[in-house]
Short mmCIF file of C-alpha atoms in Angstrom, two decimals:
data_model
loop_
_atom_site.label_atom_id
_atom_site.label_comp_id
_atom_site.label_asym_id
_atom_site.label_seq_id
_atom_site.Cartn_x
_atom_site.Cartn_y
_atom_site.Cartn_z
CA MET X 1 15.32 33.60 -32.27
CA LYS X 2 14.77 36.94 -30.66
CA ARG X 3 15.64 37.38 -27.01
CA SER X 4 12.02 38.21 -25.99
CA LYS X 5 10.72 34.98 -27.56
CA SER X 6 13.44 32.97 -25.80
CA LEU X 7 12.55 34.57 -22.49
CA LYS X 8 8.82 33.84 -22.99
CA LEU X 9 9.54 30.20 -23.81
CA ALA X 10 11.79 29.86 -20.77
CA LEU X 11 9.12 31.39 -18.50
CA MET X 12 6.45 29.10 -19.94
CA GLY X 13 8.67 26.06 -19.33
CA ALA X 14 9.37 27.16 -15.75
CA THR X 15 5.65 27.66 -15.13
CA ILE X 16 4.85 24.17 -16.39
CA LEU X 17 7.55 22.65 -14.17
CA THR X 18 6.30 24.60 -11.17
CA MET X 19 2.72 23.48 -11.78
CA SER X 20 3.85 19.87 -12.18
CA ALA X 21 5.75 20.04 -8.91
CA CYS X 22 2.63 21.31 -7.14
CA ASP X 23 0.62 18.37 -8.44
CA ASN X 24 3.07 15.93 -6.84
CA ALA X 25 2.97 17.47 -3.35
CA GLU X 26 2.18 15.11 -0.50
CA ASP X 27 0.88 15.45 3.04
CA THR X 28 0.97 12.95 5.86
CA ALA X 29 -2.35 11.44 6.92
CA ALA X 30 -3.60 8.66 9.15
CA ILE X 31 -5.94 6.23 7.38
CA PHE X 32 -7.88 3.63 9.32
CA LYS X 33 -10.77 1.22 8.76
CA ASP X 34 -12.26 1.89 12.21
CA VAL X 35 -11.60 3.28 15.70
CA ASP X 36 -10.08 0.02 16.97
CA GLU X 37 -7.49 -0.11 14.20
CA CYS X 38 -6.63 3.53 14.88
CA ALA X 39 -6.25 2.99 18.66
CA GLN X 40 -3.81 0.11 18.06
CA PHE X 41 -1.55 2.28 15.94
CA GLU X 42 1.48 3.81 17.66
CA GLY X 43 1.10 7.54 18.30
CA GLU X 44 -2.72 7.52 18.27
CA ASN X 45 -4.91 7.44 21.36
CA LEU X 46 -8.48 6.21 21.74
CA ASP X 47 -10.00 9.67 22.29
CA GLN X 48 -8.34 11.08 19.16
CA CYS X 49 -9.43 8.04 17.20
CA ARG X 50 -13.05 8.40 18.34
CA GLN X 51 -13.06 12.12 17.60
CA GLY X 52 -11.68 11.43 14.12
CA TRP X 53 -14.32 8.76 13.46
CA GLU X 54 -17.16 11.01 14.68
CA LYS X 55 -15.97 13.93 12.55
CA ALA X 56 -15.68 11.63 9.51
CA ALA X 57 -19.18 10.23 10.19
CA GLU X 58 -20.59 13.79 10.19
CA GLU X 59 -18.81 14.51 6.91
CA HIS X 60 -20.06 11.19 5.53
CA VAL X 61 -23.68 12.31 5.74
CA ARG X 62 -22.80 15.67 4.21
CA THR X 63 -20.42 14.65 1.41
CA ALA X 64 -21.06 11.01 0.42
CA PRO X 65 -22.22 10.42 -3.17
CA LYS X 66 -26.04 10.17 -3.14
CA TYR X 67 -28.24 7.96 -5.33
CA THR X 68 -31.98 7.80 -6.01
CA SER X 69 -32.07 3.98 -5.74
CA ILE X 70 -30.19 1.33 -3.81
CA ALA X 71 -29.51 -0.56 -7.07
CA GLU X 72 -27.70 2.45 -8.55
CA CYS X 73 -25.57 2.81 -5.42
CA GLN X 74 -24.77 -0.92 -5.39
CA ALA X 75 -23.78 -0.78 -9.05
CA ASP X 76 -20.93 1.55 -8.03
CA PHE X 77 -20.10 0.20 -4.57
CA GLY X 78 -21.27 -3.43 -4.52
CA GLU X 79 -23.87 -5.55 -2.75
CA GLU X 80 -24.33 -4.81 0.96
CA GLN X 81 -22.21 -1.64 0.63
CA CYS X 82 -24.96 1.00 0.54
CA GLU X 83 -27.31 2.48 3.11
CA GLN X 84 -30.27 4.81 3.22
CA ALA X 85 -29.24 8.43 3.71
CA PRO X 86 -30.93 10.47 6.45
CA GLN X 87 -32.36 12.94 3.90
CA GLN X 88 -35.04 12.39 1.25
CA THR X 89 -35.50 13.58 -2.31
CA SER X 90 -37.65 16.66 -2.92
CA SER X 91 -40.52 14.32 -3.86
CA GLY X 92 -40.22 12.47 -0.54
CA GLY X 93 -38.39 9.42 -1.89
CA SER X 94 -35.41 7.74 -0.31
CA VAL X 95 -31.80 8.65 -1.00
CA PHE X 96 -28.98 6.11 -0.80
CA MET X 97 -25.24 6.47 -0.23
CA PRO X 98 -22.25 4.14 0.11
CA MET X 99 -21.22 2.95 3.56
CA MET X 100 -18.17 4.53 5.10
CA MET X 101 -15.31 2.02 4.79
CA GLY X 102 -12.71 3.99 6.71
CA TYR X 103 -11.56 7.47 7.56
CA MET X 104 -8.62 9.79 7.09
CA MET X 105 -7.38 12.33 9.61
CA GLY X 106 -4.27 14.37 10.20
CA SER X 107 -1.47 12.30 11.68
CA MET X 108 0.55 13.21 14.76
CA LEU X 109 3.68 15.19 13.97
CA ALA X 110 6.94 15.12 15.94
CA ASN X 111 5.98 18.17 18.04
CA GLY X 112 2.71 16.58 19.21
CA THR X 113 0.39 18.49 16.87
CA ARG X 114 -1.68 17.14 14.00
CA SER X 115 -1.02 17.85 10.36
CA ASN X 116 -3.44 20.10 8.48
CA VAL X 117 -5.36 17.23 6.84
CA ALA X 118 -9.17 17.36 6.75
CA THR X 119 -10.79 14.50 8.65
CA GLN X 120 -13.08 12.77 6.19
CA PRO X 121 -14.82 9.50 5.37
CA LEU X 122 -13.34 7.05 2.89
CA TYR X 123 -15.08 4.67 0.51
CA ARG X 124 -14.20 1.69 -1.69
CA SER X 125 -15.72 1.30 -5.14
CA LYS X 126 -16.90 -2.00 -6.56
CA ASP X 127 -14.41 -1.70 -9.43
CA ASP X 128 -11.40 -1.04 -7.15
CA PRO X 129 -12.25 -2.56 -3.75
CA LYS X 130 -8.74 -2.30 -2.31
CA THR X 131 -8.31 1.45 -2.75
CA PHE X 132 -9.69 3.99 -0.30
CA ARG X 133 -11.31 6.98 -2.05
CA THR X 134 -12.70 10.31 -0.87
CA GLY X 135 -16.30 11.41 -1.40
CA ASP X 136 -15.01 13.27 -4.47
CA ASN X 137 -13.68 9.93 -5.81
CA GLN X 138 -10.02 10.80 -5.42
CA LYS X 139 -7.73 7.83 -4.77
CA VAL X 140 -6.12 7.99 -1.33
CA SER X 141 -4.33 4.70 -0.62
CA THR X 142 -4.62 0.92 -0.48
CA LYS X 143 -2.97 0.81 2.97
CA THR X 144 -3.94 1.90 6.45
CA GLY X 145 -1.75 3.67 8.98
CA VAL X 146 0.18 6.92 8.87
CA GLN X 147 1.55 7.55 5.38
CA PRO X 148 2.10 10.13 2.67
CA VAL X 149 -0.98 10.91 0.58
CA PRO X 150 -1.44 13.29 -2.37
CA SER X 151 -2.14 16.80 -1.12
CA THR X 152 -5.12 16.93 -3.51
CA VAL X 153 -7.03 14.48 -1.26
CA THR X 154 -6.35 16.17 2.08
CA LYS X 155 -8.91 18.95 1.62
CA ALA X 156 -12.50 18.39 2.73
CA PRO X 157 -14.62 16.98 -0.11
CA SER X 158 -17.25 19.17 -1.68
CA THR X 159 -20.83 18.98 -0.43
CA LYS X 160 -23.16 16.95 -2.60
CA THR X 161 -26.34 18.95 -3.04
CA SER X 162 -28.17 16.68 -5.45
CA THR X 163 -28.73 13.00 -5.97
CA VAL X 164 -27.47 11.23 -9.05
CA ARG X 165 -29.33 8.69 -11.09
CA ARG X 166 -26.17 6.85 -12.06
CA GLY X 167 -23.00 8.64 -11.09
CA GLY X 168 -20.31 6.19 -12.15
CA PHE X 169 -18.03 6.11 -9.09
CA GLY X 170 -16.02 3.19 -10.49
CA THR X 171 -14.32 2.62 -13.82
CA THR X 172 -17.10 0.47 -15.29
CA ALA X 173 -19.73 3.02 -14.40
CA ALA X 174 -17.68 5.82 -15.94
CA ARG X 175 -17.86 4.09 -19.31
CA THR X 176 -21.63 3.68 -19.12
CA SER X 177 -22.62 6.89 -17.40
CA THR X 178 -25.04 9.17 -19.16
CA SER X 179 -25.40 11.51 -16.21
CA SER X 180 -23.95 15.00 -16.42
CA ARG X 181 -22.26 14.29 -13.09
CA SER X 182 -19.73 11.49 -13.26
CA TYR X 183 -17.43 10.10 -10.58
CA GLY X 184 -15.48 7.99 -13.09
CA GLY X 185 -12.30 6.44 -11.74
#
């Protein structure tokens, strides 16, 4: 094999390894069901917990998956797990979104500062009720407390600008979704 081809193959292999290593990067985040659970955790104080919850609640309205009917939302998130969103459809109809089941925020580091993790709401799908997920349907964790999480979930979720007829947040919905926008898990 010529030297130039060997060098190209070696560079391609190094690039793939580098990209794989980036995919496995982790950050440290604090994940809690509510303010009370956060306040009971060592290293967190009530004011920080409330601020984190309020920030996540603001993001919840902005980034939660939206549905045109409560039944479609409940198909992905379960009975009693959806609420009416503050906005309406362009035709004046109601919009529905899952309830916030927890929140993630940057955890306290040794020097007293917070990590660079976006504070955001977390959800649980009907098909995987033990796992916290972001508004972009990325798996975060099944546990609460301060812990390592994939760096791919620590960025703020994208803003949802349209409602979905049947998004498919969970695994069952992903198999039956006919929408061009799928949240399959």
